[in-house]
Coordinates of C-alpha atoms in Angstrom, one line a residue:
Chain V
M472 CA 13.8 -0.5 -22.8
N473 CA 10.6 -2.5 -23.3
E474 CA 12.3 -5.5 -21.9
V475 CA 13.1 -3.6 -18.8
F476 CA 9.5 -2.8 -18.3
Y477 CA 8.4 -6.4 -18.8
I478 CA 11.1 -7.9 -16.5
S479 CA 10.6 -5.4 -13.7
A480 CA 6.8 -5.8 -13.9
T481 CA 7.2 -9.5 -13.6
V482 CA 9.5 -9.1 -10.6
A483 CA 7.0 -6.8 -9.0
L484 CA 4.1 -9.2 -9.5
V485 CA 6.1 -12.3 -8.3
S486 CA 7.4 -10.5 -5.2
T487 CA 4.0 -9.1 -4.3
L488 CA 2.5 -12.5 -4.6
A489 CA 5.2 -13.9 -2.3
A490 CA 4.6 -11.1 0.2
I491 CA 0.9 -11.6 0.3
T492 CA 1.1 -15.4 0.8
G493 CA 3.9 -15.3 3.3
V494 CA 3.6 -16.4 6.9
N495 CA 6.6 -14.5 8.4
A496 CA 5.8 -10.8 8.6
I497 CA 9.4 -9.6 8.2
H498 CA 9.8 -11.8 5.1
S499 CA 6.7 -10.4 3.6
L500 CA 7.9 -6.9 4.2
L501 CA 11.2 -7.5 2.5
Y502 CA 9.4 -9.0 -0.5
L503 CA 7.2 -6.0 -0.6
I504 CA 10.3 -3.7 -0.6
V505 CA 11.6 -5.6 -3.6
S506 CA 8.2 -5.1 -5.2
F507 CA 8.3 -1.4 -4.7
L508 CA 11.8 -1.1 -6.1
A509 CA 10.7 -3.0 -9.2
I510 CA 7.7 -0.7 -9.5
A511 CA 10.0 2.2 -9.3
L512 CA 11.9 0.8 -12.2
V513 CA 8.6 0.4 -14.1
F514 CA 7.9 4.1 -13.5
F515 CA 11.3 5.0 -14.8
T516 CA 10.6 3.2 -18.0
L517 CA 7.3 5.0 -18.3
G518 CA 9.0 8.4 -18.3
A519 CA 8.5 9.3 -14.7
P520 CA 12.0 9.5 -13.1
V521 CA 10.9 11.8 -10.3
I522 CA 8.1 9.5 -9.3
A523 CA 10.5 6.5 -9.5
A524 CA 12.8 8.3 -7.0
L525 CA 9.9 9.3 -4.8
E526 CA 8.6 5.7 -4.8
V527 CA 11.9 4.4 -3.5
I528 CA 12.4 7.2 -1.0
I529 CA 8.8 7.4 0.4
Y530 CA 7.2 4.1 -0.2
A531 CA 10.1 1.7 0.2
G532 CA 12.1 4.0 2.4
T533 CA 9.5 5.4 4.8
I534 CA 6.3 3.4 4.8
M535 CA 7.9 0.0 4.8
V536 CA 10.4 1.1 7.5
L537 CA 7.4 2.1 9.6
F538 CA 6.0 -1.4 9.2
V539 CA 9.3 -2.9 10.2
F540 CA 9.5 -0.7 13.3
V541 CA 5.9 -1.6 14.3
I542 CA 6.6 -5.4 13.9
M543 CA 9.8 -5.1 15.9
I544 CA 7.9 -3.1 18.6
L545 CA 5.3 -5.9 18.8
N546 CA 8.1 -8.5 19.1
L547 CA 5.9 -11.4 18.2
G548 CA 8.4 -14.3 18.0
R549 CA 8.1 -17.8 16.6
E550 CA 4.6 -18.5 17.7
S551 CA 3.3 -15.8 15.4
V552 CA 4.6 -17.8 12.4
E553 CA 2.8 -20.9 13.6
Q554 CA -0.3 -18.8 14.1
E555 CA -0.1 -17.5 10.6
K556 CA 0.3 -21.0 9.2
R557 CA -2.9 -22.0 11.0
W558 CA -4.8 -18.9 9.8
L559 CA -3.7 -19.0 6.2
S560 CA -4.8 -22.4 4.9
P561 CA -5.1 -22.9 1.1
G562 CA -8.9 -23.1 1.5
T563 CA -8.9 -19.5 2.8
L564 CA -7.5 -18.3 -0.5
I565 CA -10.0 -19.9 -2.8
G566 CA -12.8 -17.3 -2.4
P567 CA -10.8 -14.1 -2.7
V568 CA -8.7 -15.6 -5.6
L569 CA -11.9 -16.5 -7.5
L570 CA -13.4 -13.0 -7.0
A571 CA -10.2 -11.2 -7.9
V572 CA -9.7 -13.4 -11.0
V573 CA -13.2 -12.5 -12.2
L574 CA -12.5 -8.8 -11.7
L575 CA -9.1 -9.2 -13.5
A576 CA -10.8 -11.0 -16.4
E577 CA -13.1 -8.0 -16.8
I578 CA -10.3 -5.6 -16.8
I579 CA -8.3 -7.6 -19.3
Y580 CA -11.3 -7.9 -21.6
L581 CA -11.8 -4.1 -21.5
L582 CA -8.1 -3.5 -22.2
V583 CA -8.0 -6.0 -25.1
R584 CA -10.9 -4.3 -26.6
N585 CA -9.5 -0.7 -26.4
T586 CA -5.8 -0.8 -26.6
S587 CA -4.2 2.4 -27.9
T588 CA -0.5 2.0 -28.8
L589 CA 1.4 5.2 -28.2
S590 CA 5.1 5.6 -27.8
G591 CA 5.9 8.0 -25.0
T592 CA 6.9 11.6 -25.8
G593 CA 9.8 11.9 -23.4
A594 CA 10.2 11.7 -19.7
I595 CA 8.5 14.3 -17.5
Q596 CA 11.1 16.6 -16.0
P597 CA 11.1 17.7 -12.4
S598 CA 10.6 21.3 -13.5
E599 CA 7.4 20.4 -15.2
L600 CA 6.1 18.7 -12.1
G601 CA 7.2 21.7 -10.0
S602 CA 5.4 24.2 -12.2
A603 CA 2.2 22.1 -12.1
L604 CA 2.4 21.7 -8.3
F605 CA 2.8 25.5 -7.9
G606 CA 0.3 26.3 -10.6
P607 CA -3.0 24.4 -11.2
Y608 CA -2.5 21.9 -8.4
L609 CA -1.7 24.3 -5.6
L610 CA -4.9 23.5 -3.8
G611 CA -4.0 19.8 -3.9
V612 CA -0.7 20.5 -2.2
E613 CA -2.4 22.4 0.6
L614 CA -5.0 19.6 1.0
A615 CA -2.2 17.1 1.1
S616 CA -0.6 19.0 3.9
M617 CA -3.9 18.9 5.8
V618 CA -4.1 15.2 5.3
L619 CA -0.6 14.8 6.7
L620 CA -1.5 16.9 9.7
A621 CA -4.6 14.9 10.4
G622 CA -2.5 11.7 10.1
L623 CA 0.1 13.0 12.4
V624 CA -2.4 14.0 15.1
G625 CA -4.3 10.8 14.7
A626 CA -1.3 8.6 14.9
Y627 CA 0.1 10.4 17.9
H628 CA -3.2 10.2 19.8
L629 CA -3.9 6.5 18.9
G630 CA -0.3 5.5 19.6
Q631 CA -0.4 6.8 23.2
R632 CA -0.3 4.2 25.9
A633 CA -1.9 4.7 29.2
R634 CA 0.3 5.9 32.1
P635 CA 1.2 3.1 34.5
D636 CA -1.1 4.5 37.2
E637 CA -4.3 4.7 35.1
T638 CA -6.2 2.4 32.9
D639 CA -7.1 3.1 29.3
D640 CA -10.6 4.0 30.3
E641 CA -9.4 6.6 32.8
R642 CA -7.2 8.1 30.2
K643 CA -10.2 9.2 28.2
G644 CA -11.2 11.5 31.1
P645 CA -14.4 11.8 33.1
P646 CA -17.6 11.2 31.3
E647 CA -19.2 14.5 29.9
Chain H
M644 CA 11.8 5.7 -22.6
A645 CA 9.9 2.6 -23.4
S646 CA 7.1 2.3 -25.9
I647 CA 4.5 0.4 -23.9
S648 CA 0.9 0.4 -24.9
M649 CA -1.4 1.8 -22.3
G650 CA -3.2 -1.6 -22.1
Q651 CA -0.1 -3.4 -20.9
G652 CA 0.7 -0.7 -18.3
L653 CA -2.8 -0.8 -17.0
L654 CA -2.7 -4.6 -17.0
V655 CA 0.3 -4.6 -14.6
A656 CA -1.6 -2.1 -12.4
G657 CA -4.7 -4.2 -12.5
L658 CA -2.8 -7.4 -11.6
L659 CA -1.1 -5.7 -8.6
F660 CA -4.5 -4.3 -7.5
A661 CA -6.0 -7.8 -7.7
I662 CA -3.1 -9.3 -5.7
G663 CA -3.6 -6.6 -3.0
L664 CA -7.3 -7.3 -3.0
I665 CA -6.7 -11.0 -2.4
G666 CA -4.4 -10.1 0.5
V667 CA -6.9 -7.9 2.1
L668 CA -9.7 -10.5 1.9
A669 CA -7.7 -13.6 2.8
R670 CA -5.5 -12.5 5.7
R671 CA -6.5 -12.2 9.4
N672 CA -3.4 -10.5 10.7
I673 CA -3.9 -6.8 10.7
I674 CA -0.3 -6.1 9.6
F675 CA -0.8 -8.2 6.5
I676 CA -4.1 -6.4 5.7
L677 CA -2.4 -3.0 6.0
L678 CA 0.4 -4.3 3.7
S679 CA -2.1 -5.4 1.1
L680 CA -3.9 -2.0 1.3
E681 CA -0.6 -0.4 0.5
V682 CA -0.2 -2.6 -2.5
M683 CA -3.6 -1.6 -3.7
A684 CA -2.9 2.1 -3.3
N685 CA 0.4 1.7 -5.1
A686 CA -1.3 -0.1 -8.0
A687 CA -4.0 2.6 -8.3
G688 CA -1.2 5.2 -8.4
M689 CA 0.6 3.2 -11.1
A690 CA -2.6 3.4 -13.2
F691 CA -2.4 7.2 -13.0
V692 CA 1.3 7.2 -14.0
V693 CA 0.5 5.0 -17.0
A694 CA -2.2 7.4 -18.0
G695 CA 0.1 10.4 -17.6
Y696 CA 2.7 8.6 -19.8
R697 CA 0.1 7.9 -22.5
W698 CA -0.8 11.5 -22.8
G699 CA 2.6 12.9 -22.1
Q700 CA 1.4 15.1 -19.3
A701 CA 2.6 15.7 -15.8
D702 CA -0.9 15.4 -14.3
G703 CA -0.7 11.6 -13.7
Q704 CA 2.4 12.0 -11.7
I705 CA 1.0 14.9 -9.7
I706 CA -1.9 12.7 -8.7
F707 CA 0.5 9.9 -7.8
L708 CA 2.2 12.3 -5.5
L709 CA -1.1 13.0 -3.8
I710 CA -1.8 9.3 -3.6
L711 CA 1.6 8.8 -2.0
T712 CA 0.9 11.4 0.6
M713 CA -2.5 9.9 1.4
A714 CA -1.0 6.4 1.7
A715 CA 1.7 7.6 4.1
A716 CA -0.9 9.3 6.4
E717 CA -3.1 6.1 6.1
V718 CA -0.2 3.9 7.1
S719 CA 0.7 5.9 10.1
V720 CA -2.8 5.9 11.4
G721 CA -3.4 2.3 10.5
L722 CA -0.2 1.1 12.3
A723 CA -1.2 3.1 15.4
L724 CA -4.6 1.3 15.3
A725 CA -2.7 -2.0 15.0
L726 CA -0.7 -1.2 18.1
Q727 CA -3.9 -0.3 20.0
L728 CA -5.5 -3.6 18.8
Y729 CA -2.5 -5.5 20.1
R730 CA -2.5 -3.7 23.5
R731 CA -6.2 -4.2 24.0
F732 CA -6.8 -7.7 22.8
K733 CA -3.2 -9.1 23.0
T734 CA -3.6 -10.5 19.5
L735 CA -3.3 -9.1 15.9
D736 CA -6.4 -11.0 14.8
V737 CA -8.9 -8.6 13.3
D738 CA -11.7 -11.0 14.2
A739 CA -10.9 -10.2 17.9
A740 CA -12.3 -6.7 17.4
S741 CA -15.7 -7.8 16.2
R742 CA -18.0 -6.2 18.7
M743 CA -18.8 -2.6 19.4
R744 CA -19.1 -1.3 22.9
G745 CA -22.1 0.5 24.4

């Protein structure tokens, strides 16, 4: 089972790298879907089967599909690939890579200093999650529903396009 | 279930977070920036799941559920913003929206 963790973690890292450095948006999205599926497998080996299923259903199945829809709505075409190639030169990556590598080195140093080996004590069952959600974390569930409501209203309002007979400025209404 | 040390699990989460961070900093297309933000949120959630695995408690997974919810709401609003950016500036370059009005 350890090998499953290592292999799927490697797949996740490689496909995320390929997604971030890609120039075609749809290709990057598909690489990221592969990455999320690999991460779901990592969660499964870490005793979180419910979270693995939710990762596939919600992250790979909803959020990435939203991205695909938006990219298809935008309908960018071949010139967007050329545009990305112009924007993403190797020189652009040097700065962020250096900074991220420094942060990563710090994290690795801290982890190497304080590793605690512990074999897991069994997978967390859905009933346990359900009891916790209805018990101590009830407030968190309610707050999550409020966040979703805010996201819904915000996305609806921001996604509106102006009607053909008015401009975007007029849509906001007369000044107060 | 595997017997992974917490350090290795957190290392994977840290590497994913770093890759997402590189994407946010290095890309100019707003779609790619939102993608990298999702990678970062997922990596942070993975750290919570690893912690929950180490202690054998459900709390880490509960927090991952909340992070998932927040990431979904963030993505929907972010993509609506990306659409508005494209409608207004006819480009997905975030550098196009560099000035404030008024």
